[in-house]
PDB file of C-alpha atoms in Angstrom:
ATOM      1  CA  MET A   1      12.669 175.309  92.108  1.00  0.00           C
ATOM      2  CA  SER A   2      14.776 177.219  89.619  1.00  0.00           C
ATOM      3  CA  LYS A   3      17.902 177.522  91.759  1.00  0.00           C
ATOM      4  CA  PRO A   4      19.881 174.661  92.996  1.00  0.00           C
ATOM      5  CA  PRO A   5      19.577 174.077  96.603  1.00  0.00           C
ATOM      6  CA  VAL A   6      22.012 175.457  99.135  1.00  0.00           C
ATOM      7  CA  HIS A   7      23.190 172.889 101.755  1.00  0.00           C
ATOM      8  CA  VAL A   8      23.002 174.107 105.306  1.00  0.00           C
ATOM      9  CA  THR A   9      24.305 171.964 108.170  1.00  0.00           C
ATOM     10  CA  VAL A  10      23.066 172.780 111.696  1.00  0.00           C
ATOM     11  CA  THR A  11      24.634 171.013 114.686  1.00  0.00           C
ATOM     12  CA  GLY A  12      22.930 170.374 117.968  1.00  0.00           C
ATOM     13  CA  ALA A  13      19.780 170.442 115.716  1.00  0.00           C
ATOM     14  CA  ALA A  14      17.424 169.068 118.302  1.00  0.00           C
ATOM     15  CA  GLY A  15      18.588 171.656 120.845  1.00  0.00           C
ATOM     16  CA  GLN A  16      16.637 174.845 121.871  1.00  0.00           C
ATOM     17  CA  ILE A  17      18.489 177.025 119.585  1.00  0.00           C
ATOM     18  CA  GLY A  18      18.336 174.524 116.620  1.00  0.00           C
ATOM     19  CA  TYR A  19      14.627 174.114 117.064  1.00  0.00           C
ATOM     20  CA  SER A  20      14.022 177.837 117.097  1.00  0.00           C
ATOM     21  CA  LEU A  21      16.303 178.206 113.904  1.00  0.00           C
ATOM     22  CA  LEU A  22      15.319 175.309 111.661  1.00  0.00           C
ATOM     23  CA  PHE A  23      11.921 176.478 110.804  1.00  0.00           C
ATOM     24  CA  ARG A  24      13.145 179.912 109.844  1.00  0.00           C
ATOM     25  CA  ILE A  25      15.786 178.413 107.438  1.00  0.00           C
ATOM     26  CA  ALA A  26      13.187 176.168 105.734  1.00  0.00           C
ATOM     27  CA  SER A  27      10.933 179.132 105.404  1.00  0.00           C
ATOM     28  CA  GLY A  28      13.388 181.122 103.381  1.00  0.00           C
ATOM     29  CA  GLN A  29      14.420 183.755 106.207  1.00  0.00           C
ATOM     30  CA  LEU A  30      18.001 182.674 106.170  1.00  0.00           C
ATOM     31  CA  LEU A  31      19.020 182.791 102.550  1.00  0.00           C
ATOM     32  CA  GLY A  32      15.997 184.411 100.874  1.00  0.00           C
ATOM     33  CA  PRO A  33      12.526 183.580  99.503  1.00  0.00           C
ATOM     34  CA  GLU A  34      13.794 182.102  96.225  1.00  0.00           C
ATOM     35  CA  GLN A  35      16.467 179.892  97.552  1.00  0.00           C
ATOM     36  CA  PRO A  36      15.683 176.219  98.090  1.00  0.00           C
ATOM     37  CA  VAL A  37      17.743 174.576 100.907  1.00  0.00           C
ATOM     38  CA  VAL A  38      18.865 171.119 102.052  1.00  0.00           C
ATOM     39  CA  LEU A  39      18.906 170.812 105.828  1.00  0.00           C
ATOM     40  CA  ARG A  40      21.731 168.558 107.140  1.00  0.00           C
ATOM     41  CA  LEU A  41      20.960 168.086 110.807  1.00  0.00           C
ATOM     42  CA  LEU A  42      23.749 166.758 113.322  1.00  0.00           C
ATOM     43  CA  GLU A  43      22.806 165.389 116.739  1.00  0.00           C
ATOM     44  CA  ILE A  44      24.516 163.135 119.046  1.00  0.00           C
ATOM     45  CA  GLU A  45      23.020 159.561 119.133  1.00  0.00           C
ATOM     46  CA  PRO A  46      20.983 159.919 122.343  1.00  0.00           C
ATOM     47  CA  ALA A  47      19.205 162.917 120.837  1.00  0.00           C
ATOM     48  CA  MET A  48      18.104 161.268 117.526  1.00  0.00           C
ATOM     49  CA  GLY A  49      14.746 160.354 118.768  1.00  0.00           C
ATOM     50  CA  THR A  50      14.170 163.987 119.377  1.00  0.00           C
ATOM     51  CA  LEU A  51      15.560 165.015 116.187  1.00  0.00           C
ATOM     52  CA  GLU A  52      13.255 162.512 114.563  1.00  0.00           C
ATOM     53  CA  GLY A  53      10.231 164.553 116.003  1.00  0.00           C
ATOM     54  CA  VAL A  54      11.733 167.785 114.805  1.00  0.00           C
ATOM     55  CA  VAL A  55      12.172 166.346 111.227  1.00  0.00           C
ATOM     56  CA  MET A  56       8.507 165.230 111.315  1.00  0.00           C
ATOM     57  CA  GLU A  57       7.437 168.855 112.141  1.00  0.00           C
ATOM     58  CA  LEU A  58       9.566 170.204 109.278  1.00  0.00           C
ATOM     59  CA  GLU A  59       7.894 167.759 106.982  1.00  0.00           C
ATOM     60  CA  ASP A  60       4.410 168.879 108.225  1.00  0.00           C
ATOM     61  CA  CYS A  61       5.081 172.443 107.502  1.00  0.00           C
ATOM     62  CA  ALA A  62       5.402 171.644 103.900  1.00  0.00           C
ATOM     63  CA  PHE A  63       7.816 174.567 103.336  1.00  0.00           C
ATOM     64  CA  PRO A  64       8.039 174.939  99.449  1.00  0.00           C
ATOM     65  CA  LEU A  65      11.733 175.726  99.815  1.00  0.00           C
ATOM     66  CA  LEU A  66      12.749 172.833 101.794  1.00  0.00           C
ATOM     67  CA  ALA A  67      14.277 170.528  99.146  1.00  0.00           C
ATOM     68  CA  ALA A  68      15.370 167.626 101.548  1.00  0.00           C
ATOM     69  CA  ILE A  69      16.248 166.899 105.128  1.00  0.00           C
ATOM     70  CA  GLU A  70      19.181 164.743 106.279  1.00  0.00           C
ATOM     71  CA  PRO A  71      19.188 163.850 109.926  1.00  0.00           C
ATOM     72  CA  THR A  72      22.235 162.126 111.095  1.00  0.00           C
ATOM     73  CA  SER A  73      24.615 161.532 113.954  1.00  0.00           C
ATOM     74  CA  GLU A  74      27.571 161.033 111.484  1.00  0.00           C
ATOM     75  CA  MET A  75      29.782 164.111 110.837  1.00  0.00           C
ATOM     76  CA  LYS A  76      30.610 162.964 107.254  1.00  0.00           C
ATOM     77  CA  THR A  77      27.077 162.813 106.331  1.00  0.00           C
ATOM     78  CA  ALA A  78      26.198 166.175 108.192  1.00  0.00           C
ATOM     79  CA  PHE A  79      28.938 168.025 106.378  1.00  0.00           C
ATOM     80  CA  ASP A  80      28.858 166.413 102.978  1.00  0.00           C
ATOM     81  CA  GLY A  81      28.720 169.068 100.255  1.00  0.00           C
ATOM     82  CA  THR A  82      27.461 171.724 102.883  1.00  0.00           C
ATOM     83  CA  ASN A  83      27.713 175.453 101.773  1.00  0.00           C
ATOM     84  CA  TRP A  84      26.848 176.973 105.296  1.00  0.00           C
ATOM     85  CA  ALA A  85      27.853 175.204 108.401  1.00  0.00           C
ATOM     86  CA  LEU A  86      26.088 176.616 111.433  1.00  0.00           C
ATOM     87  CA  LEU A  87      28.005 175.105 114.513  1.00  0.00           C
ATOM     88  CA  VAL A  88      25.289 175.506 117.181  1.00  0.00           C
ATOM     89  CA  GLY A  89      25.869 172.579 119.536  1.00  0.00           C
ATOM     90  CA  SER A  90      28.285 172.678 122.347  1.00  0.00           C
ATOM     91  CA  ILE A  91      28.564 171.765 125.977  1.00  0.00           C
ATOM     92  CA  PRO A  92      27.262 174.466 128.356  1.00  0.00           C
ATOM     93  CA  ARG A  93      29.332 175.567 131.319  1.00  0.00           C
ATOM     94  CA  LYS A  94      27.970 173.736 134.512  1.00  0.00           C
ATOM     95  CA  ALA A  95      28.381 174.543 138.131  1.00  0.00           C
ATOM     96  CA  GLY A  96      31.830 174.099 139.420  1.00  0.00           C
ATOM     97  CA  MET A  97      33.347 173.909 135.795  1.00  0.00           C
ATOM     98  CA  GLU A  98      36.272 176.333 135.148  1.00  0.00           C
ATOM     99  CA  ARG A  99      36.345 178.073 131.922  1.00  0.00           C
ATOM    100  CA  ASN A 100      39.593 176.363 130.812  1.00  0.00           C
ATOM    101  CA  ASP A 101      37.823 173.000 131.388  1.00  0.00           C
ATOM    102  CA  LEU A 102      34.914 174.228 129.301  1.00  0.00           C
ATOM    103  CA  LEU A 103      37.379 175.268 126.371  1.00  0.00           C
ATOM    104  CA  THR A 104      39.014 171.937 126.367  1.00  0.00           C
ATOM    105  CA  ILE A 105      35.903 169.907 126.328  1.00  0.00           C
ATOM    106  CA  ASN A 106      34.466 171.907 123.604  1.00  0.00           C
ATOM    107  CA  GLY A 107      37.695 171.439 121.837  1.00  0.00           C
ATOM    108  CA  GLY A 108      36.843 167.656 121.467  1.00  0.00           C
ATOM    109  CA  ILE A 109      33.664 168.847 119.760  1.00  0.00           C
ATOM    110  CA  PHE A 110      34.855 171.676 117.433  1.00  0.00           C
ATOM    111  CA  GLY A 111      38.236 170.188 116.443  1.00  0.00           C
ATOM    112  CA  PRO A 112      36.779 167.127 114.712  1.00  0.00           C
ATOM    113  CA  GLN A 113      33.951 169.125 113.250  1.00  0.00           C
ATOM    114  CA  GLY A 114      36.659 171.388 111.686  1.00  0.00           C
ATOM    115  CA  GLU A 115      38.420 168.353 110.180  1.00  0.00           C
ATOM    116  CA  ALA A 116      35.016 167.020 108.807  1.00  0.00           C
ATOM    117  CA  ILE A 117      34.331 170.509 107.254  1.00  0.00           C
ATOM    118  CA  ALA A 118      37.716 170.439 105.675  1.00  0.00           C
ATOM    119  CA  VAL A 119      37.183 166.940 104.098  1.00  0.00           C
ATOM    120  CA  HIS A 120      33.504 166.761 103.298  1.00  0.00           C
ATOM    121  CA  ALA A 121      32.235 170.286 102.754  1.00  0.00           C
ATOM    122  CA  ALA A 122      31.693 172.219  99.539  1.00  0.00           C
ATOM    123  CA  SER A 123      34.540 174.333  98.147  1.00  0.00           C
ATOM    124  CA  ASP A 124      32.545 177.499  99.049  1.00  0.00           C
ATOM    125  CA  VAL A 125      31.772 176.481 102.663  1.00  0.00           C
ATOM    126  CA  ARG A 126      31.176 179.383 105.103  1.00  0.00           C
ATOM    127  CA  VAL A 127      31.164 178.522 108.779  1.00  0.00           C
ATOM    128  CA  LEU A 128      29.341 180.385 111.680  1.00  0.00           C
ATOM    129  CA  VAL A 129      30.167 179.220 115.040  1.00  0.00           C
ATOM    130  CA  VAL A 130      27.361 179.712 117.668  1.00  0.00           C
ATOM    131  CA  GLY A 131      28.122 177.336 120.464  1.00  0.00           C
ATOM    132  CA  ASN A 132      29.889 179.094 123.282  1.00  0.00           C
ATOM    133  CA  PRO A 133      32.561 180.030 123.995  1.00  0.00           C
ATOM    134  CA  CYS A 134      32.133 180.774 120.327  1.00  0.00           C
ATOM    135  CA  ASN A 135      35.225 182.863 119.560  1.00  0.00           C
ATOM    136  CA  THR A 136      37.611 180.316 120.704  1.00  0.00           C
ATOM    137  CA  ASN A 137      35.535 177.348 119.471  1.00  0.00           C
ATOM    138  CA  CYS A 138      35.701 178.868 116.112  1.00  0.00           C
ATOM    139  CA  LEU A 139      39.629 179.198 116.539  1.00  0.00           C
ATOM    140  CA  ILE A 140      39.785 175.609 117.402  1.00  0.00           C
ATOM    141  CA  ALA A 141      37.592 174.486 114.356  1.00  0.00           C
ATOM    142  CA  ARG A 142      39.577 176.752 111.908  1.00  0.00           C
ATOM    143  CA  ALA A 143      42.887 175.260 113.193  1.00  0.00           C
ATOM    144  CA  HIS A 144      41.700 171.851 112.120  1.00  0.00           C
ATOM    145  CA  ALA A 145      40.580 173.065 108.619  1.00  0.00           C
ATOM    146  CA  PRO A 146      43.450 174.976 107.270  1.00  0.00           C
ATOM    147  CA  GLU A 147      42.320 174.538 103.729  1.00  0.00           C
ATOM    148  CA  VAL A 148      39.183 176.753 104.415  1.00  0.00           C
ATOM    149  CA  PRO A 149      40.125 180.320 103.970  1.00  0.00           C
ATOM    150  CA  ASP A 150      40.285 182.845 106.779  1.00  0.00           C
ATOM    151  CA  ASP A 151      37.358 184.870 105.388  1.00  0.00           C
ATOM    152  CA  ARG A 152      34.952 181.861 105.566  1.00  0.00           C
ATOM    153  CA  TRP A 153      34.929 181.658 109.353  1.00  0.00           C
ATOM    154  CA  PHE A 154      32.797 183.623 111.749  1.00  0.00           C
ATOM    155  CA  ALA A 155      31.764 183.573 115.319  1.00  0.00           C
ATOM    156  CA  MET A 156      28.496 185.068 116.446  1.00  0.00           C
ATOM    157  CA  THR A 157      28.565 188.506 118.096  1.00  0.00           C
ATOM    158  CA  ARG A 158      25.299 189.670 116.311  1.00  0.00           C
ATOM    159  CA  LEU A 159      23.146 188.740 119.380  1.00  0.00           C
ATOM    160  CA  ASP A 160      25.226 191.209 121.374  1.00  0.00           C
ATOM    161  CA  GLN A 161      24.890 193.819 118.761  1.00  0.00           C
ATOM    162  CA  ASN A 162      20.896 193.222 118.743  1.00  0.00           C
ATOM    163  CA  ARG A 163      20.955 193.663 122.497  1.00  0.00           C
ATOM    164  CA  ALA A 164      22.986 196.809 122.368  1.00  0.00           C
ATOM    165  CA  ALA A 165      20.723 198.359 119.709  1.00  0.00           C
ATOM    166  CA  SER A 166      17.639 197.476 121.637  1.00  0.00           C
ATOM    167  CA  GLN A 167      19.059 199.001 124.654  1.00  0.00           C
ATOM    168  CA  LEU A 168      20.006 202.314 122.980  1.00  0.00           C
ATOM    169  CA  ALA A 169      16.559 202.486 121.138  1.00  0.00           C
ATOM    170  CA  THR A 170      14.819 202.156 124.388  1.00  0.00           C
ATOM    171  CA  LYS A 171      17.010 204.736 126.193  1.00  0.00           C
ATOM    172  CA  ALA A 172      16.483 207.154 123.226  1.00  0.00           C
ATOM    173  CA  GLY A 173      12.757 206.447 122.827  1.00  0.00           C
ATOM    174  CA  VAL A 174      13.131 205.572 119.140  1.00  0.00           C
ATOM    175  CA  PRO A 175      12.322 202.582 117.086  1.00  0.00           C
ATOM    176  CA  VAL A 176      15.198 200.160 116.949  1.00  0.00           C
ATOM    177  CA  ALA A 177      15.338 200.600 113.269  1.00  0.00           C
ATOM    178  CA  ASP A 178      16.723 204.185 113.944  1.00  0.00           C
ATOM    179  CA  VAL A 179      19.761 202.695 115.547  1.00  0.00           C
ATOM    180  CA  ALA A 180      22.971 201.902 113.360  1.00  0.00           C
ATOM    181  CA  ARG A 181      26.437 201.268 113.408  1.00  0.00           C
ATOM    182  CA  VAL A 182      26.545 199.344 116.732  1.00  0.00           C
ATOM    183  CA  ALA A 183      29.830 197.493 116.843  1.00  0.00           C
ATOM    184  CA  ILE A 184      30.891 194.659 119.401  1.00  0.00           C
ATOM    185  CA  TRP A 185      34.485 194.222 119.821  1.00  0.00           C
ATOM    186  CA  GLY A 186      36.329 191.220 121.156  1.00  0.00           C
ATOM    187  CA  ASN A 187      34.854 188.181 122.877  1.00  0.00           C
ATOM    188  CA  HIS A 188      31.238 187.064 123.162  1.00  0.00           C
ATOM    189  CA  SER A 189      31.648 187.013 126.812  1.00  0.00           C
ATOM    190  CA  SER A 190      31.356 189.468 129.818  1.00  0.00           C
ATOM    191  CA  THR A 191      34.448 191.379 128.591  1.00  0.00           C
ATOM    192  CA  GLN A 192      33.035 192.307 125.073  1.00  0.00           C
ATOM    193  CA  TYR A 193      32.823 196.097 124.406  1.00  0.00           C
ATOM    194  CA  PRO A 194      29.463 197.269 122.897  1.00  0.00           C
ATOM    195  CA  ASP A 195      30.517 200.497 121.247  1.00  0.00           C
ATOM    196  CA  PHE A 196      28.310 203.170 121.752  1.00  0.00           C
ATOM    197  CA  GLU A 197      30.754 205.986 120.880  1.00  0.00           C
ATOM    198  CA  ASN A 198      30.672 204.989 117.202  1.00  0.00           C
ATOM    199  CA  ALA A 199      26.879 204.060 117.150  1.00  0.00           C
ATOM    200  CA  THR A 200      24.281 206.420 115.595  1.00  0.00           C
ATOM    201  CA  VAL A 201      20.684 207.091 116.646  1.00  0.00           C
ATOM    202  CA  SER A 202      18.352 208.794 113.901  1.00  0.00           C
ATOM    203  CA  GLY A 203      21.444 209.629 111.939  1.00  0.00           C
ATOM    204  CA  ARG A 204      23.063 211.301 114.822  1.00  0.00           C
ATOM    205  CA  ALA A 205      26.012 210.358 117.209  1.00  0.00           C
ATOM    206  CA  ALA A 206      24.384 208.136 119.837  1.00  0.00           C
ATOM    207  CA  THR A 207      26.368 210.169 122.386  1.00  0.00           C
ATOM    208  CA  GLU A 208      24.456 213.338 121.239  1.00  0.00           C
ATOM    209  CA  VAL A 209      21.089 211.850 121.359  1.00  0.00           C
ATOM    210  CA  ILE A 210      21.827 209.901 124.826  1.00  0.00           C
ATOM    211  CA  ALA A 211      23.645 212.622 126.895  1.00  0.00           C
ATOM    212  CA  ASP A 212      23.594 210.357 129.984  1.00  0.00           C
ATOM    213  CA  ARG A 213      27.352 209.366 129.794  1.00  0.00           C
ATOM    214  CA  ASP A 214      27.170 207.500 133.181  1.00  0.00           C
ATOM    215  CA  TRP A 215      24.569 205.299 131.818  1.00  0.00           C
ATOM    216  CA  LEU A 216      26.366 204.538 128.486  1.00  0.00           C
ATOM    217  CA  GLU A 217      29.605 203.654 130.384  1.00  0.00           C
ATOM    218  CA  GLY A 218      27.802 201.896 133.105  1.00  0.00           C
ATOM    219  CA  ASP A 219      24.421 200.320 132.905  1.00  0.00           C
ATOM    220  CA  PHE A 220      24.312 200.091 129.013  1.00  0.00           C
ATOM    221  CA  ILE A 221      27.522 197.990 128.842  1.00  0.00           C
ATOM    222  CA  ALA A 222      26.684 195.946 131.822  1.00  0.00           C
ATOM    223  CA  THR A 223      23.273 195.096 130.650  1.00  0.00           C
ATOM    224  CA  VAL A 224      24.686 193.943 127.285  1.00  0.00           C
ATOM    225  CA  GLN A 225      27.491 192.054 128.664  1.00  0.00           C
ATOM    226  CA  GLN A 226      25.177 190.215 131.350  1.00  0.00           C
ATOM    227  CA  ARG A 227      21.984 189.870 129.292  1.00  0.00           C
ATOM    228  CA  GLY A 228      22.531 186.163 128.728  1.00  0.00           C
ATOM    229  CA  ALA A 229      23.014 185.380 132.456  1.00  0.00           C
ATOM    230  CA  LYS A 230      19.941 187.454 133.298  1.00  0.00           C
ATOM    231  CA  ILE A 231      17.633 185.446 130.782  1.00  0.00           C
ATOM    232  CA  ILE A 232      18.942 182.224 132.206  1.00  0.00           C
ATOM    233  CA  GLU A 233      17.821 183.573 135.748  1.00  0.00           C
ATOM    234  CA  ALA A 234      14.579 184.724 134.424  1.00  0.00           C
ATOM    235  CA  ARG A 235      13.543 181.735 132.397  1.00  0.00           C
ATOM    236  CA  GLY A 236      15.658 178.881 133.588  1.00  0.00           C
ATOM    237  CA  ALA A 237      17.333 178.334 130.182  1.00  0.00           C
ATOM    238  CA  SER A 238      19.732 180.166 127.989  1.00  0.00           C
ATOM    239  CA  SER A 239      18.713 182.508 125.050  1.00  0.00           C
ATOM    240  CA  ALA A 240      17.115 180.330 122.349  1.00  0.00           C
ATOM    241  CA  ALA A 241      14.750 182.482 119.944  1.00  0.00           C
ATOM    242  CA  SER A 242      16.896 185.586 120.183  1.00  0.00           C
ATOM    243  CA  ALA A 243      20.139 183.643 119.447  1.00  0.00           C
ATOM    244  CA  ALA A 244      18.323 181.865 116.434  1.00  0.00           C
ATOM    245  CA  ASN A 245      17.338 185.178 115.259  1.00  0.00           C
ATOM    246  CA  ALA A 246      20.942 186.340 115.654  1.00  0.00           C
ATOM    247  CA  VAL A 247      22.140 183.416 113.418  1.00  0.00           C
ATOM    248  CA  VAL A 248      19.690 184.451 110.741  1.00  0.00           C
ATOM    249  CA  ASP A 249      20.908 188.048 110.998  1.00  0.00           C
ATOM    250  CA  SER A 250      24.452 187.000 110.978  1.00  0.00           C
ATOM    251  CA  VAL A 251      24.168 185.029 107.803  1.00  0.00           C
ATOM    252  CA  ALA A 252      22.047 187.773 106.130  1.00  0.00           C
ATOM    253  CA  SER A 253      24.750 190.344 106.968  1.00  0.00           C
ATOM    254  CA  VAL A 254      27.310 188.362 104.958  1.00  0.00           C
ATOM    255  CA  VAL A 255      25.049 187.422 102.005  1.00  0.00           C
ATOM    256  CA  ASN A 256      23.546 190.800 101.633  1.00  0.00           C
ATOM    257  CA  ALA A 257      24.919 194.272 101.109  1.00  0.00           C
ATOM    258  CA  THR A 258      25.325 196.341 104.171  1.00  0.00           C
ATOM    259  CA  ALA A 259      23.198 199.482 104.376  1.00  0.00           C
ATOM    260  CA  GLU A 260      25.131 202.832 103.934  1.00  0.00           C
ATOM    261  CA  GLY A 261      26.325 204.068 107.222  1.00  0.00           C
ATOM    262  CA  ASP A 262      25.759 200.827 109.103  1.00  0.00           C
ATOM    263  CA  CYS A 263      27.862 197.851 109.947  1.00  0.00           C
ATOM    264  CA  ALA A 264      27.178 194.251 111.217  1.00  0.00           C
ATOM    265  CA  SER A 265      29.052 192.726 114.104  1.00  0.00           C
ATOM    266  CA  LEU A 266      30.837 189.462 113.590  1.00  0.00           C
ATOM    267  CA  ALA A 267      33.821 187.845 115.077  1.00  0.00           C
ATOM    268  CA  VAL A 268      36.323 187.182 112.380  1.00  0.00           C
ATOM    269  CA  VAL A 269      39.971 186.120 111.942  1.00  0.00           C
ATOM    270  CA  SER A 270      42.102 188.995 112.886  1.00  0.00           C
ATOM    271  CA  HIS A 271      45.135 190.142 110.575  1.00  0.00           C
ATOM    272  CA  GLY A 272      46.191 192.900 113.048  1.00  0.00           C
ATOM    273  CA  GLU A 273      43.291 195.392 112.371  1.00  0.00           C
ATOM    274  CA  TYR A 274      43.031 197.974 115.112  1.00  0.00           C
ATOM    275  CA  GLY A 275      46.105 196.492 116.626  1.00  0.00           C
ATOM    276  CA  THR A 276      44.564 193.077 117.381  1.00  0.00           C
ATOM    277  CA  PRO A 277      46.835 190.108 117.768  1.00  0.00           C
ATOM    278  CA  GLU A 278      47.031 188.140 114.469  1.00  0.00           C
ATOM    279  CA  GLY A 279      44.887 184.903 114.292  1.00  0.00           C
ATOM    280  CA  LEU A 280      42.439 185.736 117.074  1.00  0.00           C
ATOM    281  CA  VAL A 281      38.806 185.178 116.263  1.00  0.00           C
ATOM    282  CA  PHE A 282      37.802 188.885 117.299  1.00  0.00           C
ATOM    283  CA  GLY A 283      34.512 190.780 117.280  1.00  0.00           C
ATOM    284  CA  PHE A 284      34.857 193.636 114.641  1.00  0.00           C
ATOM    285  CA  PRO A 285      32.241 195.763 112.702  1.00  0.00           C
ATOM    286  CA  VAL A 286      32.276 194.499 109.280  1.00  0.00           C
ATOM    287  CA  ARG A 287      30.416 195.435 105.946  1.00  0.00           C
ATOM    288  CA  SER A 288      29.456 193.344 102.906  1.00  0.00           C
ATOM    289  CA  ASP A 289      28.640 193.913  99.290  1.00  0.00           C
ATOM    290  CA  GLY A 290      26.703 190.745  99.208  1.00  0.00           C
ATOM    291  CA  THR A 291      29.593 188.817  97.695  1.00  0.00           C
ATOM    292  CA  SER A 292      32.713 189.611  99.851  1.00  0.00           C
ATOM    293  CA  TRP A 293      33.064 191.387 103.340  1.00  0.00           C
ATOM    294  CA  GLU A 294      35.629 193.437 105.038  1.00  0.00           C
ATOM    295  CA  ILE A 295      36.347 194.936 108.555  1.00  0.00           C
ATOM    296  CA  ILE A 296      35.394 198.528 108.698  1.00  0.00           C
ATOM    297  CA  GLU A 297      38.666 200.572 109.252  1.00  0.00           C
ATOM    298  CA  GLY A 298      39.182 203.943 110.596  1.00  0.00           C
ATOM    299  CA  LEU A 299      36.779 204.009 113.575  1.00  0.00           C
ATOM    300  CA  GLU A 300      38.275 206.155 116.558  1.00  0.00           C
ATOM    301  CA  HIS A 301      38.347 204.908 119.994  1.00  0.00           C
ATOM    302  CA  SER A 302      38.688 207.004 123.206  1.00  0.00           C
ATOM    303  CA  GLY A 303      40.857 206.011 125.962  1.00  0.00           C
ATOM    304  CA  PHE A 304      37.828 204.422 127.710  1.00  0.00           C
ATOM    305  CA  ALA A 305      37.005 202.444 124.665  1.00  0.00           C
ATOM    306  CA  GLN A 306      40.729 201.369 124.278  1.00  0.00           C
ATOM    307  CA  GLU A 307      40.850 200.180 127.898  1.00  0.00           C
ATOM    308  CA  ARG A 308      37.603 197.919 127.331  1.00  0.00           C
ATOM    309  CA  ILE A 309      39.155 196.526 123.986  1.00  0.00           C
ATOM    310  CA  ARG A 310      42.409 195.714 125.826  1.00  0.00           C
ATOM    311  CA  LEU A 311      40.470 193.786 128.522  1.00  0.00           C
ATOM    312  CA  THR A 312      38.586 191.669 125.965  1.00  0.00           C
ATOM    313  CA  THR A 313      41.783 191.097 123.780  1.00  0.00           C
ATOM    314  CA  GLU A 314      43.568 189.845 126.889  1.00  0.00           C
ATOM    315  CA  GLU A 315      40.695 187.514 127.608  1.00  0.00           C
ATOM    316  CA  LEU A 316      40.805 185.873 124.070  1.00  0.00           C
ATOM    317  CA  GLU A 317      44.580 185.705 124.277  1.00  0.00           C
ATOM    318  CA  SER A 318      44.283 183.875 127.541  1.00  0.00           C
ATOM    319  CA  GLU A 319      41.688 181.502 125.872  1.00  0.00           C
ATOM    320  CA  ARG A 320      43.983 180.936 123.054  1.00  0.00           C
ATOM    321  CA  ALA A 321      46.813 179.932 125.334  1.00  0.00           C
ATOM    322  CA  ALA A 322      44.435 177.562 127.243  1.00  0.00           C
ATOM    323  CA  VAL A 323      43.617 175.620 124.250  1.00  0.00           C
ATOM    324  CA  ALA A 324      47.141 175.799 122.456  1.00  0.00           C
ATOM    325  CA  HIS A 325      47.330 172.048 122.826  1.00  0.00           C
ATOM    326  CA  LEU A 326      44.218 171.730 120.626  1.00  0.00           C
ATOM    327  CA  LEU A 327      45.423 174.104 117.789  1.00  0.00           C
ATOM    328  CA  GLY A 328      48.038 171.795 116.386  1.00  0.00           C
TER     329      GLY A 328
END
């Protein structure tokens, strides 16, 4: 191994998303075919037996790029020297649970994780929050790690981008690779706005290729917004493989240059772009040069889009107010 290994922390490592994700990281799909990795795997104590089995499987794959594995239930060990912290583990919403209850419970997870990242992670650490509600969980973690710069924090809206691109490709009858510049605005929730107006299909505006405006404003948006619930209804469990795939895509969109004319969807810390309130972790279209990234400015929004963005903004502001006591 010619390169020093990159340390990647995965929380909730024995869960369904973690299980789908770890082998892709170890095989080189996350950071490239020449980059060795150390996996730092965090689980709660009752799940350590399951995690032991996952570790055995990772060992049995004999991945050349997997330099070491550190399974642990201790946050200090999990985040020690980590370069990428993938915060997957969270408490799912259960029957009868109010959203504010869910936010508060998860605040008890992501606040301490933020503190541990601030104290123990590498100076170049970057954090992707996957566990839902990911925008506000990211907000909480960031509030407990003020030493980590704003541009190191991400929450995952890439799964929504992938879902939207797939729906547009199917409707247009083209390969999904022909769909580009699909932005997801706002919250990873049922209020998110998948932006068809700025998307392209085969190099043309999506609204030119797909003339069915009623479908774009109706079934398309509803399908993307409700896809997670539909998957739970169909398979009896939440998205796992597709979520893990979106983690890989999210990290790749930061560490690799964005293709000309395209964008990546990530929720990042707002500094007022597009009139968004300061400090929200908000879904934007971004582009990267492989070293640094920026929010793509100058996209236009119709009255329809502005109303959708207003709704998701209000939801995120409501969530921030609900966890204000956890933000310090």
